Short mmCIF file of C-alpha atoms in Angstrom, two decimals:
data_model
loop_
_atom_site.label_atom_id
_atom_site.label_comp_id
_atom_site.label_asym_id
_atom_site.label_seq_id
_atom_site.Cartn_x
_atom_site.Cartn_y
_atom_site.Cartn_z
CA UNK M 351 -20.11 7.77 37.34
CA UNK M 352 -18.79 10.14 34.68
CA UNK M 353 -18.98 13.59 34.85
CA UNK M 354 -19.13 17.03 32.75
CA UNK M 355 -17.15 20.05 33.87
CA UNK M 356 -19.46 22.66 32.62
CA UNK M 357 -18.44 24.63 29.25
CA UNK M 358 -15.08 22.69 29.24
CA UNK M 359 -16.38 20.17 27.59
CA UNK M 360 -14.28 17.82 29.84
CA UNK M 361 -15.62 14.28 30.17
CA UNK M 362 -13.80 12.06 33.54
CA UNK M 363 -14.31 9.56 36.33
CA UNK M 364 -13.35 10.96 39.58
CA UNK M 365 -10.46 8.33 39.86
CA UNK M 366 -9.37 9.18 36.33
CA UNK M 367 -8.87 12.87 37.40
CA UNK M 368 -7.23 12.03 40.11
CA UNK M 369 -4.71 9.67 38.72
CA UNK M 370 -3.78 11.53 35.75
CA UNK M 371 -3.22 14.23 37.33
CA UNK M 372 -0.85 12.36 40.02
CA UNK M 373 1.17 10.92 37.15
CA UNK M 374 1.38 13.60 35.33
CA UNK M 375 4.46 15.82 36.87
CA UNK M 376 3.80 19.68 37.10
CA UNK M 377 5.82 20.59 33.92
CA UNK M 378 3.77 18.03 31.99
CA UNK M 379 0.42 19.46 33.78
CA UNK M 380 1.16 22.71 32.65
CA UNK M 381 2.20 21.71 29.32
CA UNK M 382 -1.09 19.44 28.89
CA UNK M 383 -2.88 23.22 29.73
CA UNK M 384 -1.32 25.57 28.12
CA UNK M 385 -1.55 23.46 24.90
CA UNK M 386 -5.26 22.84 25.37
CA UNK M 387 -5.86 26.57 26.03
CA UNK M 388 -2.89 28.47 25.15
CA UNK M 389 -4.08 30.48 22.01
CA UNK M 390 -1.11 29.34 18.73
CA UNK M 391 1.09 31.35 17.28
CA UNK M 392 -0.98 31.88 14.08
CA UNK M 393 1.74 33.63 11.46
CA UNK M 394 1.34 34.47 7.90
CA UNK M 395 2.79 31.85 6.43
CA UNK M 396 2.68 28.05 6.83
CA UNK M 397 5.31 26.35 9.43
CA UNK M 398 8.65 25.43 8.90
CA UNK M 399 10.17 22.68 10.73
CA UNK M 400 13.76 23.59 11.86
CA UNK M 401 14.45 19.93 11.77
CA UNK M 402 14.60 16.62 9.86
CA UNK M 403 13.37 13.95 12.32
CA UNK M 404 16.12 13.36 14.59
CA UNK M 405 16.51 14.71 17.90
CA UNK M 406 19.59 17.11 18.94
CA UNK M 407 20.86 17.30 23.06
CA UNK M 408 17.80 17.73 25.39
CA UNK M 409 17.95 20.91 26.35
CA UNK M 410 16.85 21.17 30.40
CA UNK M 411 13.49 22.29 31.21
CA UNK M 412 12.02 21.87 27.36
CA UNK M 413 9.33 19.64 26.18
CA UNK M 414 9.84 17.38 23.28
CA UNK M 415 6.45 17.03 21.55
CA UNK M 416 5.69 14.86 18.95
CA UNK M 417 2.35 14.80 16.31
CA UNK M 418 1.65 12.06 14.28
CA UNK M 419 -0.72 12.61 11.26
CA UNK M 420 -2.17 10.61 8.37
CA UNK M 421 -2.84 12.16 5.27
CA UNK M 422 -4.93 10.37 3.00
CA UNK M 423 -3.35 8.52 0.73
CA UNK M 424 -5.38 9.70 -2.92
CA UNK M 425 -3.99 12.98 -1.70
CA UNK M 426 -0.51 12.12 -0.83
CA UNK M 427 -0.58 10.53 -4.90
CA UNK M 428 -1.39 13.49 -6.69
CA UNK M 429 0.96 16.13 -4.18
CA UNK M 430 4.44 13.44 -4.91
CA UNK M 431 3.03 12.75 -8.50
CA UNK M 432 3.25 16.41 -8.98
CA UNK M 433 6.72 16.75 -7.36
CA UNK M 434 8.19 13.67 -8.76
CA UNK M 435 11.75 15.25 -7.57
CA UNK M 436 10.27 15.78 -4.02
CA UNK M 437 10.37 12.10 -2.99
CA UNK M 438 14.41 11.91 -3.05
CA UNK M 439 14.82 15.20 -0.69
CA UNK M 440 15.49 15.27 3.16
CA UNK M 441 12.69 13.95 5.60
CA UNK M 442 12.82 17.53 7.05
CA UNK M 443 12.41 18.99 3.33
CA UNK M 444 9.27 17.05 2.72
CA UNK M 445 7.49 17.14 5.74
CA UNK M 446 7.69 21.01 5.33
CA UNK M 447 6.99 20.94 2.03
CA UNK M 448 3.21 19.06 3.54
CA UNK M 449 2.92 21.25 5.61
CA UNK M 450 3.12 24.19 2.97
CA UNK M 451 0.54 22.59 0.90
CA UNK M 452 -1.55 23.14 3.30
CA UNK M 453 -3.18 19.28 3.63
CA UNK M 454 -4.87 19.22 7.16
CA UNK M 455 -3.53 22.80 8.56
CA UNK M 456 -6.42 22.92 10.77
CA UNK M 457 -4.75 20.49 12.59
CA UNK M 458 -1.44 20.28 12.60
CA UNK M 459 -0.73 22.05 15.30
CA UNK M 460 2.70 21.34 16.98
CA UNK M 461 4.86 23.00 13.88
CA UNK M 462 3.46 26.73 15.81
CA UNK M 463 4.58 25.34 19.40
CA UNK M 464 8.34 26.13 18.93
CA UNK M 465 7.61 29.74 19.68
CA UNK M 466 6.04 28.83 22.97
CA UNK M 467 9.11 26.23 23.89
CA UNK M 468 8.50 23.23 22.76
CA UNK M 469 10.85 20.63 21.30
CA UNK M 470 8.35 20.22 18.34
CA UNK M 471 8.14 17.25 15.72
CA UNK M 472 5.97 16.38 12.88
CA UNK M 473 5.92 13.17 11.67
CA UNK M 474 3.15 12.40 8.32
CA UNK M 475 3.21 8.44 9.09
CA UNK M 476 1.91 6.82 5.50
CA UNK M 477 3.96 9.27 3.81
CA UNK M 478 5.76 6.47 1.74
CA UNK M 479 8.79 8.78 0.72
CA UNK M 480 9.08 11.52 3.52
CA UNK M 481 9.31 7.73 5.89
CA UNK M 482 11.89 6.45 3.31
CA UNK M 483 14.22 9.72 3.60
CA UNK M 484 14.07 9.37 7.00
CA UNK M 485 15.36 5.71 7.19
CA UNK M 486 18.16 6.77 4.87
CA UNK M 487 19.35 9.43 7.29
CA UNK M 488 18.56 7.91 10.47
CA UNK M 489 19.39 4.43 9.37
CA UNK M 490 17.60 2.26 12.06
CA UNK M 491 17.83 -2.01 11.15
CA UNK M 492 14.89 -3.47 10.79
CA UNK M 493 14.80 -7.40 11.56
CA UNK M 494 12.82 -8.13 7.89
CA UNK M 495 13.43 -5.40 5.98
CA UNK M 496 11.11 -6.99 3.46
CA UNK M 497 7.84 -6.94 5.66
CA UNK M 498 8.85 -3.23 7.60
CA UNK M 499 5.37 -1.33 7.31
CA UNK M 500 4.50 2.05 7.95
CA UNK M 501 4.18 1.81 12.25
CA UNK M 502 7.15 -0.42 12.18
CA UNK M 503 8.85 2.75 10.63
CA UNK M 504 7.20 5.05 13.15
CA UNK M 505 7.79 3.03 16.14
CA UNK M 506 11.57 3.46 15.21
CA UNK M 507 10.87 7.89 14.40
CA UNK M 508 9.05 7.34 18.34
CA UNK M 509 11.83 5.39 19.99
CA UNK M 510 14.80 7.75 18.90
CA UNK M 511 12.88 10.78 19.60
CA UNK M 512 11.74 9.79 22.98
CA UNK M 513 8.83 12.60 23.19
CA UNK M 514 7.61 13.74 26.53
CA UNK M 515 4.16 14.09 24.43
CA UNK M 516 3.21 11.85 22.30
CA UNK M 517 -0.58 13.45 19.83
CA UNK M 518 -2.13 11.36 17.70
CA UNK M 519 -4.04 12.93 15.15
CA UNK M 520 -5.03 9.59 13.70
CA UNK M 521 -6.12 7.92 17.15
CA UNK M 522 -7.33 5.00 15.09
CA UNK M 523 -4.45 3.61 13.51
CA UNK M 524 -2.34 3.90 16.40
CA UNK M 525 -4.16 2.19 19.75
CA UNK M 526 -3.11 1.18 22.64
CA UNK M 527 -0.89 -2.01 21.25
CA UNK M 528 1.48 -0.13 19.07
CA UNK M 529 1.93 2.62 22.34
CA UNK M 530 2.72 -0.61 24.50
CA UNK M 531 4.82 -1.56 21.54
CA UNK M 532 6.89 1.69 22.48
CA UNK M 533 10.77 1.29 24.10
CA UNK M 534 9.45 4.06 26.35
CA UNK M 535 5.88 5.39 27.61
CA UNK M 536 5.51 9.16 26.36
CA UNK M 537 4.29 10.99 30.10
CA UNK M 538 1.52 12.02 28.19
CA UNK M 539 -0.47 10.48 25.34
CA UNK M 540 -3.21 12.51 23.64
CA UNK M 541 -5.49 11.08 20.75
CA UNK M 542 -8.08 13.42 18.85
CA UNK M 543 -10.88 11.74 16.84
CA UNK M 544 -14.12 12.97 15.01
CA UNK M 545 -15.64 10.19 12.85
CA UNK M 546 -17.13 6.92 13.18
CA UNK M 547 -15.06 4.71 15.40
CA UNK M 548 -14.16 1.48 13.99
CA UNK M 549 -15.28 -1.74 16.38
CA UNK M 550 -12.53 -3.01 17.91
CA UNK M 551 -10.97 0.31 18.76
CA UNK M 552 -8.66 0.46 22.23
CA UNK M 553 -7.99 3.38 23.63
CA UNK M 554 -6.64 2.10 26.92
CA UNK M 555 -3.15 3.90 25.86
CA UNK M 556 -4.50 7.73 26.07
CA UNK M 557 -4.16 9.48 28.94
CA UNK M 558 -5.98 12.19 27.33
CA UNK M 559 -8.46 12.26 24.43
CA UNK M 560 -9.80 15.45 22.50
CA UNK M 561 -12.74 16.00 19.64
CA UNK M 562 -15.46 18.45 19.12
CA UNK M 563 -17.97 15.91 19.71
CA UNK M 564 -19.42 15.25 22.81
CA UNK M 565 -20.72 11.91 22.18
CA UNK M 566 -17.01 10.61 20.94
CA UNK M 567 -15.68 12.35 23.88
CA UNK M 568 -17.99 10.06 26.11
CA UNK M 569 -17.46 6.68 24.21
CA UNK M 570 -13.39 7.46 24.48
CA UNK M 571 -13.87 7.22 28.45
CA UNK M 572 -15.57 3.72 27.65
CA UNK M 573 -13.26 2.52 25.06
CA UNK M 574 -10.56 3.31 27.76
CA UNK M 575 -9.17 6.76 27.72
CA UNK M 576 -8.20 8.34 30.98
CA UNK M 577 -9.58 11.64 30.23
CA UNK M 578 -11.30 13.34 27.17
CA UNK M 579 -11.38 17.02 27.20
CA UNK M 580 -13.32 19.84 24.08
CA UNK M 581 -11.01 20.57 21.36
CA UNK M 582 -12.07 22.37 18.38
CA UNK M 583 -9.16 22.80 15.64
CA UNK M 584 -8.35 26.33 14.53
CA UNK M 585 -8.17 27.71 10.63
CA UNK M 586 -4.67 29.29 9.72
CA UNK M 587 -4.16 32.68 8.98
CA UNK M 588 -2.18 32.16 6.17
CA UNK M 589 -4.13 29.07 4.49
CA UNK M 590 -6.81 31.13 2.20
CA UNK M 591 -4.10 33.49 0.51
CA UNK M 592 -1.83 29.82 -0.28
CA UNK M 593 -4.33 29.16 -2.84
CA UNK M 594 -3.68 32.26 -5.00
CA UNK M 595 -6.89 33.86 -6.55
CA UNK M 596 -9.64 31.87 -7.74
CA UNK M 597 -12.40 32.79 -9.88
CA UNK M 598 -15.95 31.80 -7.88
CA UNK M 599 -17.86 30.09 -9.71
CA UNK M 600 -20.01 27.88 -7.26
CA UNK M 601 -22.49 29.91 -4.23
CA UNK M 602 -21.41 27.14 -2.03
CA UNK M 603 -18.73 24.67 -1.93
CA UNK M 604 -18.46 22.02 1.37
CA UNK M 605 -15.24 19.70 1.09
CA UNK M 606 -15.44 17.55 3.89
CA UNK M 607 -17.94 14.40 5.35
CA UNK M 608 -21.38 14.05 5.81
CA UNK M 609 -22.70 11.18 8.02
CA UNK M 610 -25.94 11.05 9.65
CA UNK M 611 -25.17 10.44 13.24
CA UNK M 612 -22.34 13.37 13.72
CA UNK M 613 -22.26 16.60 13.30
CA UNK M 614 -25.11 17.65 13.36
CA UNK M 615 -24.66 21.37 12.84
CA UNK M 616 -23.31 20.44 9.28
CA UNK M 617 -25.61 18.49 8.59
CA UNK M 618 -28.38 20.67 8.66
CA UNK M 619 -26.66 23.38 7.32
CA UNK M 620 -26.01 21.18 3.90
CA UNK M 621 -29.77 20.46 3.75
#
């Protein structure tokens, strides 16, 4: 039987709860709780990661967390078309510029975790120019460069960073097969999703699935995730001011997706 832990929105079976708690050492268990429930710093300007993708020596007691995002390809095409010189910039500079532009800002939590004591890294797996910059800077050798895809580069990045916590904001593109292909499995693997689930999705590689949709969390357990918990993305304070002043020409503006079987409150408001 699968139980729901009241207002916490946690869906997990007793066996899953016991297994997750046993395999996470106390620091990792604490990290999971803090990451999900501690209010994050919300500065007046977008975050800037201080490193370009390769780790420095590990500091004792500091957890290394990597967030993997994918951005909509039309957005990335337009972003780089407006900044053609950026494609040859260092990886860290490209990531900082992407973060400052605000795309998916509600989901990009890892860059805010440095002040909380984490060693934080952020990857946009399908940002080809940024990923090529990482390859130039760090020199992984691929057996067949002509056949290298963005999953191959991401695998090399994750293997090099060797994180304690790996958070996929795109839990569809990187399922159990990708997680099993890593040289070392992180102690805690988290995935987010809140949209239709393609047939064949395998989330058995996830220790924790997070979503704002209760039905999605229940489905994640059926697809193999070991635990599922309520998580609602936040809105950064710096984002509204980032676009500068603008004339209001419409009464209502909606940016997002509309599906008949999800986001009932959203659909009701739109209708």
